């Protein structure tokens, strides 16, 4: 006997096809700066220079590319104020960006709470590998 189709069922299966939702989105999320910058911008509009100062290991090239990716994906908007000299460019989170932030916010909390455990496990693993 055939089961009736549940039209409310969402298929959350993961695959690695080139055009799968996971491949398309996880490529962006794999960039460690992507979510860090999103979490900076969620607190209010940010300027390029202020983001660069906050993340000293972030190059100008990587910051520029990551901001372009965030803008391309509709997560932030770029505002140019040509009335100021020099021209002021700010980045502001969109409602869509806030949606993503709310999804990953628990991951930030988990990482803050568990970083010491992870580092301890890594140290234990490295000792085990040296034996």
mmCIF file of C-alpha atoms in Angstrom:
data_model
loop_
_atom_site.group_PDB
_atom_site.id
_atom_site.type_symbol
_atom_site.label_atom_id
_atom_site.label_comp_id
_atom_site.label_asym_id
_atom_site.label_seq_id
_atom_site.Cartn_x
_atom_site.Cartn_y
_atom_site.Cartn_z
ATOM 1 C CA UNK A 1 0.000 0.000 0.000
ATOM 2 C CA UNK A 2 1.418 3.367 -1.037
ATOM 3 C CA UNK A 3 1.830 6.046 1.631
ATOM 4 C CA UNK A 4 0.082 9.319 0.909
ATOM 5 C CA UNK A 5 2.377 12.172 -0.070
ATOM 6 C CA UNK A 6 2.924 14.791 2.566
ATOM 7 C CA UNK A 7 2.942 18.049 0.644
ATOM 8 C CA UNK A 8 4.338 19.897 3.674
ATOM 9 C CA UNK A 9 7.465 17.722 3.729
ATOM 10 C CA UNK A 10 10.723 19.584 3.109
ATOM 11 C CA UNK A 11 13.618 17.568 1.737
ATOM 12 C CA UNK A 12 16.606 18.608 3.797
ATOM 13 C CA UNK A 13 18.870 15.940 2.365
ATOM 14 C CA UNK A 14 22.404 17.016 1.647
ATOM 15 C CA UNK A 15 24.206 16.259 -1.573
ATOM 16 C CA UNK A 16 27.345 17.525 -3.221
ATOM 17 C CA UNK A 17 26.070 18.164 -6.735
ATOM 18 C CA UNK A 18 27.513 21.359 -8.200
ATOM 19 C CA UNK A 19 24.102 23.020 -8.190
ATOM 20 C CA UNK A 20 22.842 21.726 -4.839
ATOM 21 C CA UNK A 21 21.676 24.316 -2.302
ATOM 22 C CA UNK A 22 24.311 23.126 0.145
ATOM 23 C CA UNK A 23 27.182 23.447 -2.328
ATOM 24 C CA UNK A 24 26.054 26.889 -3.425
ATOM 25 C CA UNK A 25 25.654 28.235 0.107
ATOM 26 C CA UNK A 26 28.253 26.299 2.085
ATOM 27 C CA UNK A 27 30.998 27.550 -0.242
ATOM 28 C CA UNK A 28 30.295 31.024 1.083
ATOM 29 C CA UNK A 29 30.025 29.857 4.680
ATOM 30 C CA UNK A 30 33.370 28.065 4.381
ATOM 31 C CA UNK A 31 35.043 31.488 4.167
ATOM 32 C CA UNK A 32 35.837 32.170 7.822
ATOM 33 C CA UNK A 33 35.357 35.913 7.311
ATOM 34 C CA UNK A 34 31.864 35.612 5.835
ATOM 35 C CA UNK A 35 30.041 35.009 9.123
ATOM 36 C CA UNK A 36 32.438 37.115 11.183
ATOM 37 C CA UNK A 37 31.776 40.166 9.022
ATOM 38 C CA UNK A 38 28.051 39.469 9.003
ATOM 39 C CA UNK A 39 28.130 39.391 12.814
ATOM 40 C CA UNK A 40 29.954 42.745 12.868
ATOM 41 C CA UNK A 41 27.486 44.385 10.510
ATOM 42 C CA UNK A 42 24.434 43.058 12.406
ATOM 43 C CA UNK A 43 25.261 45.537 15.186
ATOM 44 C CA UNK A 44 24.914 48.513 12.857
ATOM 45 C CA UNK A 45 26.342 49.953 9.657
ATOM 46 C CA UNK A 46 30.088 49.526 9.283
ATOM 47 C CA UNK A 47 32.728 51.193 7.163
ATOM 48 C CA UNK A 48 35.392 49.272 5.276
ATOM 49 C CA UNK A 49 38.203 50.784 7.357
ATOM 50 C CA UNK A 50 36.525 49.965 10.683
ATOM 51 C CA UNK A 51 36.044 46.336 9.638
ATOM 52 C CA UNK A 52 39.677 46.145 8.592
ATOM 53 C CA UNK A 53 40.787 47.518 11.985
ATOM 54 C CA UNK A 54 38.623 44.986 13.871
ATOM 55 C CA UNK A 55 40.212 42.050 12.062
ATOM 56 C CA UNK A 56 43.947 42.581 11.873
ATOM 57 C CA UNK A 57 44.585 39.283 10.055
ATOM 58 C CA UNK A 58 42.094 40.206 7.329
ATOM 59 C CA UNK A 59 43.637 41.598 4.158
ATOM 60 C CA UNK A 60 42.044 44.426 2.191
ATOM 61 C CA UNK A 61 41.600 42.082 -0.769
ATOM 62 C CA UNK A 62 39.806 39.423 1.305
ATOM 63 C CA UNK A 63 37.643 42.046 3.022
ATOM 64 C CA UNK A 64 36.656 43.542 -0.316
ATOM 65 C CA UNK A 65 35.829 40.129 -1.813
ATOM 66 C CA UNK A 66 33.858 38.987 1.233
ATOM 67 C CA UNK A 67 31.822 42.200 1.349
ATOM 68 C CA UNK A 68 31.071 41.774 -2.366
ATOM 69 C CA UNK A 69 29.924 38.201 -1.681
ATOM 70 C CA UNK A 70 27.697 39.330 1.192
ATOM 71 C CA UNK A 71 26.211 42.015 -1.032
ATOM 72 C CA UNK A 72 25.819 39.644 -3.993
ATOM 73 C CA UNK A 73 23.928 37.179 -1.793
ATOM 74 C CA UNK A 74 21.578 39.917 -0.555
ATOM 75 C CA UNK A 75 22.824 39.783 3.031
ATOM 76 C CA UNK A 76 24.207 43.323 3.181
ATOM 77 C CA UNK A 77 23.701 46.511 1.232
ATOM 78 C CA UNK A 78 26.401 48.977 0.261
ATOM 79 C CA UNK A 79 25.574 52.653 0.773
ATOM 80 C CA UNK A 80 27.655 55.384 -0.851
ATOM 81 C CA UNK A 81 27.409 58.889 0.562
ATOM 82 C CA UNK A 82 28.873 61.099 -2.145
ATOM 83 C CA UNK A 83 28.060 64.261 -0.216
ATOM 84 C CA UNK A 84 31.024 63.722 2.086
ATOM 85 C CA UNK A 85 34.657 64.107 1.178
ATOM 86 C CA UNK A 86 36.178 61.642 1.066
ATOM 87 C CA UNK A 87 33.207 59.614 -0.129
ATOM 88 C CA UNK A 88 31.777 57.515 2.708
ATOM 89 C CA UNK A 89 30.834 53.910 2.011
ATOM 90 C CA UNK A 90 28.977 51.914 4.653
ATOM 91 C CA UNK A 91 27.670 48.352 4.751
ATOM 92 C CA UNK A 92 24.341 47.586 6.386
ATOM 93 C CA UNK A 93 22.708 44.225 7.080
ATOM 94 C CA UNK A 94 19.460 43.390 5.276
ATOM 95 C CA UNK A 95 16.432 41.587 6.699
ATOM 96 C CA UNK A 96 17.622 38.533 4.769
ATOM 97 C CA UNK A 97 21.033 38.871 6.435
ATOM 98 C CA UNK A 98 19.388 39.061 9.845
ATOM 99 C CA UNK A 99 17.563 35.806 9.029
ATOM 100 C CA UNK A 100 20.902 34.077 8.383
ATOM 101 C CA UNK A 101 22.463 35.628 11.471
ATOM 102 C CA UNK A 102 19.643 34.285 13.648
ATOM 103 C CA UNK A 103 20.342 30.799 12.274
ATOM 104 C CA UNK A 104 24.098 30.909 12.966
ATOM 105 C CA UNK A 105 23.947 32.886 16.225
ATOM 106 C CA UNK A 106 23.742 29.670 18.310
ATOM 107 C CA UNK A 107 26.890 28.463 16.539
ATOM 108 C CA UNK A 108 28.744 31.555 17.776
ATOM 109 C CA UNK A 109 27.526 30.838 21.291
ATOM 110 C CA UNK A 110 28.479 27.169 21.067
ATOM 111 C CA UNK A 111 31.982 28.068 19.863
ATOM 112 C CA UNK A 112 32.479 30.547 22.711
ATOM 113 C CA UNK A 113 31.319 27.998 25.276
ATOM 114 C CA UNK A 114 33.304 25.070 23.881
ATOM 115 C CA UNK A 115 36.568 26.446 22.485
ATOM 116 C CA UNK A 116 38.538 25.270 25.539
ATOM 117 C CA UNK A 117 37.164 21.745 25.164
ATOM 118 C CA UNK A 118 38.002 21.656 21.463
ATOM 119 C CA UNK A 119 41.544 22.864 22.122
ATOM 120 C CA UNK A 120 41.960 20.241 24.859
ATOM 121 C CA UNK A 121 40.727 17.499 22.499
ATOM 122 C CA UNK A 122 43.139 18.699 19.814
ATOM 123 C CA UNK A 123 46.031 18.620 22.266
ATOM 124 C CA UNK A 124 45.052 15.120 23.401
ATOM 125 C CA UNK A 125 44.812 13.981 19.772
ATOM 126 C CA UNK A 126 48.223 15.418 18.924
ATOM 127 C CA UNK A 127 49.814 13.637 21.901
ATOM 128 C CA UNK A 128 48.197 10.399 20.785
ATOM 129 C CA UNK A 129 49.577 10.846 17.260
ATOM 130 C CA UNK A 130 53.124 11.357 18.599
ATOM 131 C CA UNK A 131 53.156 8.015 20.403
#
